[in-house]
């Protein structure tokens, strides 16, 4: 294997594992890492999350379906799509995906969250689709923290932030809650029959002989969950660091690698590598993954030190890169 083939092989097969030990994981795959237009090496913006079988898509730029095919994400199981804004490189792939999901025999509800105008955009798309065979719920212009009113997403808290771009744009932070520790001591002190322990730990409640047995009777302290933040297409406004604070993974746009392109970044309301890294440092995140590269940036890795000189734990994303986040063993 020559050097060029080796580099290509390692790039395609590289899996970044941000493991903090533990059991349940959030699996993240970058489907598209390019900005503006797709290129031979990069599709437009899209990220895929899988948590306990719950599948979430963030943005759906051109090429998303092809990338999903390549990595084997599957179309049918997507139940939540988060759209940052309505520029084509973040939404042009959605009309085809909505159709494909129906053709893949999806029948369960789909929720789409987006900024002001998302309902009108989806309505326009549906004109060109002969009808989708699954319920569609659209949440427009959400504010603050919320959860989807669906049992399968009850463990995920979603927060949004208004960003500074040439159109209305929102960033997302997802907090994956963790079950509280099981406490044998509490179970014994509360006289809970041992055969109920497991089911109570899973959240069930029992009424036996006029006695109520609730999960609180066998559970201990709260445990830290997993925080994931996604910010793209914005200038580095001062509200972002607090929004992304202590994220286990911070995915951030990095349109321009060269510091000399700062004027372009300001004009087009994007960020340079260095500016993205500064946000990661201020937000005290654990890891920064840069994405949304300008078509003029052929090799983002060439500029990596512009980010790492500010925030060392920085990685350049590429289409197909996978990230695993797991709960801390210390909690």
Short mmCIF file of C-alpha atoms in Angstrom, two decimals:
data_model
loop_
_atom_site.label_atom_id
_atom_site.label_comp_id
_atom_site.label_asym_id
_atom_site.label_seq_id
_atom_site.Cartn_x
_atom_site.Cartn_y
_atom_site.Cartn_z
CA UNK A 1 0.00 0.00 0.00
CA UNK A 2 1.60 3.30 -1.10
CA UNK A 3 1.56 6.44 1.03
CA UNK A 4 -1.35 8.10 -0.81
CA UNK A 5 -3.56 5.03 -0.46
CA UNK A 6 -2.61 4.68 3.20
CA UNK A 7 -3.60 8.29 3.92
CA UNK A 8 -6.93 7.78 2.12
CA UNK A 9 -7.57 4.53 3.99
CA UNK A 10 -6.90 5.99 7.41
CA UNK A 11 -9.02 9.06 6.63
CA UNK A 12 -12.05 7.06 5.54
CA UNK A 13 -11.83 4.56 8.38
CA UNK A 14 -10.86 6.91 11.19
CA UNK A 15 -13.30 6.81 14.11
CA UNK A 16 -12.91 9.44 16.79
CA UNK A 17 -13.99 7.93 20.10
CA UNK A 18 -14.50 10.41 22.90
CA UNK A 19 -15.07 7.69 25.45
CA UNK A 20 -15.50 8.57 29.08
CA UNK A 21 -16.28 4.96 29.96
CA UNK A 22 -19.74 3.81 30.90
CA UNK A 23 -22.67 2.06 29.28
CA UNK A 24 -25.12 3.98 27.07
CA UNK A 25 -23.64 6.06 24.28
CA UNK A 26 -24.57 8.82 21.88
CA UNK A 27 -23.32 7.88 18.41
CA UNK A 28 -22.66 10.81 16.07
CA UNK A 29 -21.83 10.63 12.37
CA UNK A 30 -20.98 13.67 10.28
CA UNK A 31 -22.80 13.22 6.97
CA UNK A 32 -21.78 16.51 5.39
CA UNK A 33 -19.05 18.95 6.40
CA UNK A 34 -19.08 21.46 3.54
CA UNK A 35 -20.54 24.93 3.33
CA UNK A 36 -22.27 26.68 0.42
CA UNK A 37 -22.13 23.93 -2.22
CA UNK A 38 -21.27 20.22 -2.28
CA UNK A 39 -17.89 19.20 -3.64
CA UNK A 40 -16.37 15.86 -4.74
CA UNK A 41 -14.96 15.43 -1.22
CA UNK A 42 -17.64 17.03 0.94
CA UNK A 43 -21.43 17.07 0.98
CA UNK A 44 -23.32 19.98 2.52
CA UNK A 45 -24.06 20.26 6.23
CA UNK A 46 -25.68 17.35 8.04
CA UNK A 47 -25.10 15.36 11.21
CA UNK A 48 -26.73 12.11 12.37
CA UNK A 49 -27.23 11.11 16.03
CA UNK A 50 -28.27 7.75 17.40
CA UNK A 51 -29.14 7.34 21.09
CA UNK A 52 -30.69 4.09 22.27
CA UNK A 53 -32.16 3.62 18.82
CA UNK A 54 -33.59 7.14 18.68
CA UNK A 55 -32.34 8.73 15.48
CA UNK A 56 -31.90 12.48 15.09
CA UNK A 57 -30.76 14.46 12.05
CA UNK A 58 -29.31 17.96 12.34
CA UNK A 59 -29.59 19.87 9.06
CA UNK A 60 -30.10 18.19 5.71
CA UNK A 61 -27.94 19.73 3.03
CA UNK A 62 -27.48 18.45 -0.51
CA UNK A 63 -25.95 14.97 -0.53
CA UNK A 64 -27.34 13.89 2.84
CA UNK A 65 -29.12 10.82 1.45
CA UNK A 66 -26.03 9.62 -0.41
CA UNK A 67 -23.91 10.02 2.72
CA UNK A 68 -26.52 8.14 4.77
CA UNK A 69 -26.34 5.29 2.29
CA UNK A 70 -22.56 5.21 2.56
CA UNK A 71 -22.49 4.97 6.33
CA UNK A 72 -25.63 2.83 6.69
CA UNK A 73 -27.70 5.17 8.87
CA UNK A 74 -31.05 4.08 7.47
CA UNK A 75 -33.95 6.37 6.58
CA UNK A 76 -36.98 4.78 8.20
CA UNK A 77 -35.93 5.26 11.81
CA UNK A 78 -35.42 9.03 11.81
CA UNK A 79 -37.95 10.58 14.19
CA UNK A 80 -36.51 14.06 14.78
CA UNK A 81 -34.90 16.58 12.41
CA UNK A 82 -33.36 19.82 13.73
CA UNK A 83 -32.83 22.55 11.12
CA UNK A 84 -30.51 25.47 11.95
CA UNK A 85 -31.67 27.79 9.14
CA UNK A 86 -33.21 27.85 5.70
CA UNK A 87 -30.16 28.38 3.49
CA UNK A 88 -29.93 25.74 0.79
CA UNK A 89 -26.73 24.12 2.02
CA UNK A 90 -28.62 23.17 5.19
CA UNK A 91 -32.06 22.22 3.86
CA UNK A 92 -31.92 21.39 0.14
CA UNK A 93 -31.65 17.68 0.85
CA UNK A 94 -34.82 17.60 2.95
CA UNK A 95 -37.43 17.31 0.20
CA UNK A 96 -35.85 14.16 -1.18
CA UNK A 97 -35.35 12.70 2.29
CA UNK A 98 -39.01 13.22 3.27
CA UNK A 99 -40.03 11.32 0.15
CA UNK A 100 -37.50 8.53 0.68
CA UNK A 101 -38.59 8.04 4.28
CA UNK A 102 -42.12 7.41 3.08
CA UNK A 103 -40.90 5.01 0.39
CA UNK A 104 -38.92 3.21 3.10
CA UNK A 105 -42.23 2.44 4.84
CA UNK A 106 -41.86 4.90 7.66
CA UNK A 107 -45.20 5.21 9.46
CA UNK A 108 -44.18 6.59 12.85
CA UNK A 109 -44.37 10.36 13.54
CA UNK A 110 -41.62 12.72 12.38
CA UNK A 111 -40.91 15.98 14.22
CA UNK A 112 -39.09 18.81 12.46
CA UNK A 113 -37.76 21.75 14.49
CA UNK A 114 -36.51 24.92 12.85
CA UNK A 115 -36.40 28.73 12.84
CA UNK A 116 -39.15 31.09 11.78
CA UNK A 117 -40.24 30.14 8.26
CA UNK A 118 -39.73 26.38 8.62
CA UNK A 119 -43.48 25.67 8.37
CA UNK A 120 -43.76 27.60 5.12
CA UNK A 121 -40.68 25.85 3.72
CA UNK A 122 -42.00 22.38 4.56
CA UNK A 123 -45.41 23.26 3.13
CA UNK A 124 -43.75 24.23 -0.15
CA UNK A 125 -41.80 20.96 -0.24
CA UNK A 126 -44.92 18.89 0.30
CA UNK A 127 -46.42 20.36 -2.88
CA UNK A 128 -43.87 18.29 -4.81
CA UNK A 129 -44.43 15.11 -2.81
CA UNK A 130 -47.54 13.06 -3.50
CA UNK A 131 -48.25 12.70 0.19
CA UNK A 132 -46.27 11.30 3.06
CA UNK A 133 -47.58 8.22 4.89
CA UNK A 134 -46.46 9.32 8.36
CA UNK A 135 -47.63 12.05 10.77
CA UNK A 136 -45.61 15.26 10.57
CA UNK A 137 -45.16 17.64 13.51
CA UNK A 138 -43.40 20.95 12.96
CA UNK A 139 -42.06 23.11 15.79
CA UNK A 140 -41.22 26.62 14.60
CA UNK A 141 -38.96 29.13 16.28
CA UNK A 142 -38.57 27.40 19.68
CA UNK A 143 -37.14 29.33 22.59
CA UNK A 144 -35.13 28.09 25.56
CA UNK A 145 -35.15 24.46 26.69
CA UNK A 146 -37.82 21.98 25.73
CA UNK A 147 -38.46 18.28 25.19
CA UNK A 148 -40.37 16.62 22.40
CA UNK A 149 -43.78 15.41 23.66
CA UNK A 150 -42.99 11.85 22.72
CA UNK A 151 -42.04 9.12 25.17
CA UNK A 152 -39.08 8.02 23.13
CA UNK A 153 -37.40 11.43 23.52
CA UNK A 154 -38.21 12.04 27.17
CA UNK A 155 -34.55 11.58 28.18
CA UNK A 156 -33.34 14.31 25.80
CA UNK A 157 -33.59 18.00 26.67
CA UNK A 158 -33.14 20.34 23.70
CA UNK A 159 -32.02 23.96 24.06
CA UNK A 160 -31.77 26.59 21.34
CA UNK A 161 -29.93 29.87 20.87
CA UNK A 162 -30.40 32.69 18.39
CA UNK A 163 -27.32 33.15 16.23
CA UNK A 164 -25.98 36.01 14.10
CA UNK A 165 -26.20 35.13 10.42
CA UNK A 166 -27.59 36.67 7.24
CA UNK A 167 -30.92 34.94 7.93
CA UNK A 168 -32.65 33.67 11.05
CA UNK A 169 -30.49 30.90 12.45
CA UNK A 170 -30.56 28.85 15.65
CA UNK A 171 -27.99 26.67 17.39
CA UNK A 172 -28.81 23.51 19.31
CA UNK A 173 -27.64 21.89 22.51
CA UNK A 174 -28.87 18.42 23.44
CA UNK A 175 -28.61 17.09 26.97
CA UNK A 176 -28.98 13.31 27.27
CA UNK A 177 -30.18 12.64 30.77
CA UNK A 178 -28.93 9.71 32.79
CA UNK A 179 -30.89 7.48 35.13
CA UNK A 180 -30.19 8.04 38.81
CA UNK A 181 -28.02 5.56 40.66
CA UNK A 182 -29.72 2.56 42.23
CA UNK A 183 -29.51 2.67 46.04
CA UNK A 184 -29.90 -0.67 47.86
CA UNK A 185 -29.72 1.27 51.13
CA UNK A 186 -32.75 3.40 50.21
CA UNK A 187 -34.63 0.31 49.04
CA UNK A 188 -34.01 -1.46 52.36
CA UNK A 189 -34.82 1.59 54.48
CA UNK A 190 -38.09 2.03 52.59
CA UNK A 191 -39.00 -1.66 53.05
CA UNK A 192 -39.28 -2.26 49.32
CA UNK A 193 -39.68 -5.95 48.41
CA UNK A 194 -36.56 -7.09 46.57
CA UNK A 195 -38.50 -8.48 43.62
CA UNK A 196 -39.65 -4.92 42.81
CA UNK A 197 -36.20 -3.32 42.80
CA UNK A 198 -35.38 -3.72 39.13
CA UNK A 199 -38.73 -2.52 37.83
CA UNK A 200 -38.76 0.45 40.17
CA UNK A 201 -35.28 1.37 38.96
CA UNK A 202 -36.70 1.38 35.42
CA UNK A 203 -39.31 3.95 36.45
CA UNK A 204 -42.36 1.80 37.17
CA UNK A 205 -44.69 2.32 40.15
CA UNK A 206 -46.50 -0.45 42.04
CA UNK A 207 -49.47 -0.50 44.45
CA UNK A 208 -49.49 -3.59 46.67
CA UNK A 209 -51.63 -4.09 49.79
CA UNK A 210 -52.44 -0.38 50.05
CA UNK A 211 -48.75 0.49 49.80
CA UNK A 212 -47.32 2.59 46.97
CA UNK A 213 -43.82 1.75 45.76
CA UNK A 214 -42.30 4.52 43.63
CA UNK A 215 -38.92 4.82 41.85
CA UNK A 216 -37.72 7.44 44.35
CA UNK A 217 -37.75 4.77 47.05
CA UNK A 218 -34.89 2.85 45.40
CA UNK A 219 -32.95 5.59 43.62
CA UNK A 220 -30.01 7.64 44.83
CA UNK A 221 -28.27 10.77 43.58
CA UNK A 222 -28.69 12.40 40.20
CA UNK A 223 -25.92 11.66 37.70
CA UNK A 224 -24.38 13.89 35.06
CA UNK A 225 -25.63 13.28 31.54
CA UNK A 226 -24.04 13.95 28.16
CA UNK A 227 -24.07 17.44 26.65
CA UNK A 228 -23.73 17.93 22.91
CA UNK A 229 -23.75 21.34 21.21
CA UNK A 230 -24.02 22.26 17.54
CA UNK A 231 -23.38 25.80 16.29
CA UNK A 232 -23.12 26.74 12.64
CA UNK A 233 -23.41 29.79 10.38
CA UNK A 234 -22.84 32.65 12.77
CA UNK A 235 -20.40 35.20 14.07
CA UNK A 236 -18.91 34.40 17.51
CA UNK A 237 -21.48 36.23 19.64
CA UNK A 238 -21.02 36.53 23.41
CA UNK A 239 -24.02 34.33 24.29
CA UNK A 240 -22.48 31.21 22.78
CA UNK A 241 -19.87 30.31 25.47
CA UNK A 242 -22.50 30.02 28.20
CA UNK A 243 -24.81 28.09 25.87
CA UNK A 244 -22.14 25.47 25.06
CA UNK A 245 -20.65 25.47 28.57
CA UNK A 246 -18.96 22.19 29.51
CA UNK A 247 -20.24 20.34 26.45
CA UNK A 248 -18.73 16.90 26.03
CA UNK A 249 -18.62 17.62 22.31
CA UNK A 250 -18.93 21.00 20.61
CA UNK A 251 -19.43 20.88 16.84
CA UNK A 252 -18.82 24.31 15.38
CA UNK A 253 -18.67 25.90 11.97
CA UNK A 254 -15.22 26.93 10.75
CA UNK A 255 -15.80 28.41 7.33
CA UNK A 256 -12.34 29.93 6.95
CA UNK A 257 -9.07 28.40 8.07
CA UNK A 258 -6.72 31.29 7.35
CA UNK A 259 -6.64 34.14 9.87
CA UNK A 260 -6.25 36.51 6.93
CA UNK A 261 -9.82 35.65 5.87
CA UNK A 262 -11.30 37.40 8.89
CA UNK A 263 -12.78 40.14 6.66
CA UNK A 264 -14.66 37.49 4.68
CA UNK A 265 -15.88 35.93 7.90
CA UNK A 266 -17.23 39.23 9.16
CA UNK A 267 -18.86 40.11 5.84
CA UNK A 268 -20.52 36.71 5.37
CA UNK A 269 -21.29 36.22 9.08
CA UNK A 270 -19.21 33.08 9.55
CA UNK A 271 -16.17 32.18 11.66
CA UNK A 272 -12.50 31.38 11.25
CA UNK A 273 -10.84 28.35 12.85
CA UNK A 274 -9.34 30.59 15.52
CA UNK A 275 -12.68 32.18 16.40
CA UNK A 276 -14.37 28.78 16.75
CA UNK A 277 -11.56 27.58 18.99
CA UNK A 278 -11.89 30.71 21.15
CA UNK A 279 -15.54 29.86 21.76
CA UNK A 280 -14.57 26.31 22.75
CA UNK A 281 -12.03 27.66 25.22
CA UNK A 282 -14.44 30.17 26.73
CA UNK A 283 -17.14 27.51 26.98
CA UNK A 284 -14.78 25.05 28.68
CA UNK A 285 -15.91 22.24 26.39
CA UNK A 286 -14.15 18.88 26.35
CA UNK A 287 -13.70 18.52 22.62
CA UNK A 288 -14.13 20.73 19.55
CA UNK A 289 -15.01 19.31 16.14
CA UNK A 290 -14.71 21.80 13.27
CA UNK A 291 -17.03 21.58 10.26
CA UNK A 292 -18.77 23.62 7.49
CA UNK A 293 -15.67 24.43 5.47
CA UNK A 294 -15.65 26.87 2.57
CA UNK A 295 -15.31 25.34 -0.91
CA UNK A 296 -12.08 27.35 -1.17
CA UNK A 297 -10.58 25.36 1.74
CA UNK A 298 -9.40 22.22 -0.02
CA UNK A 299 -7.47 20.84 2.96
CA UNK A 300 -8.81 22.07 6.32
CA UNK A 301 -6.08 20.17 8.16
CA UNK A 302 -3.55 22.64 6.78
CA UNK A 303 -4.97 25.28 9.16
CA UNK A 304 -5.48 23.07 12.22
CA UNK A 305 -2.83 24.85 14.29
CA UNK A 306 -4.77 28.10 14.02
CA UNK A 307 -7.38 26.38 16.17
CA UNK A 308 -5.17 24.16 18.34
CA UNK A 309 -2.99 27.10 19.37
CA UNK A 310 -6.12 28.39 21.13
CA UNK A 311 -7.90 25.14 22.04
CA UNK A 312 -5.71 22.05 21.94
CA UNK A 313 -8.41 19.39 21.87
CA UNK A 314 -9.61 20.23 18.35
CA UNK A 315 -10.34 17.84 15.49
CA UNK A 316 -11.10 18.50 11.83
CA UNK A 317 -14.31 16.79 10.72
CA UNK A 318 -14.73 15.00 7.41
CA UNK A 319 -17.73 13.30 5.84
CA UNK A 320 -18.23 9.95 7.54
CA UNK A 321 -16.30 10.67 10.74
CA UNK A 322 -17.89 8.94 13.74
CA UNK A 323 -17.91 10.06 17.35
CA UNK A 324 -19.03 8.02 20.37
CA UNK A 325 -19.93 9.83 23.59
CA UNK A 326 -20.57 7.81 26.73
CA UNK A 327 -21.47 8.56 30.33
CA UNK A 328 -18.69 9.18 32.81
CA UNK A 329 -17.69 6.18 34.92
CA UNK A 330 -17.06 8.59 37.81
CA UNK A 331 -20.77 9.36 38.20
#
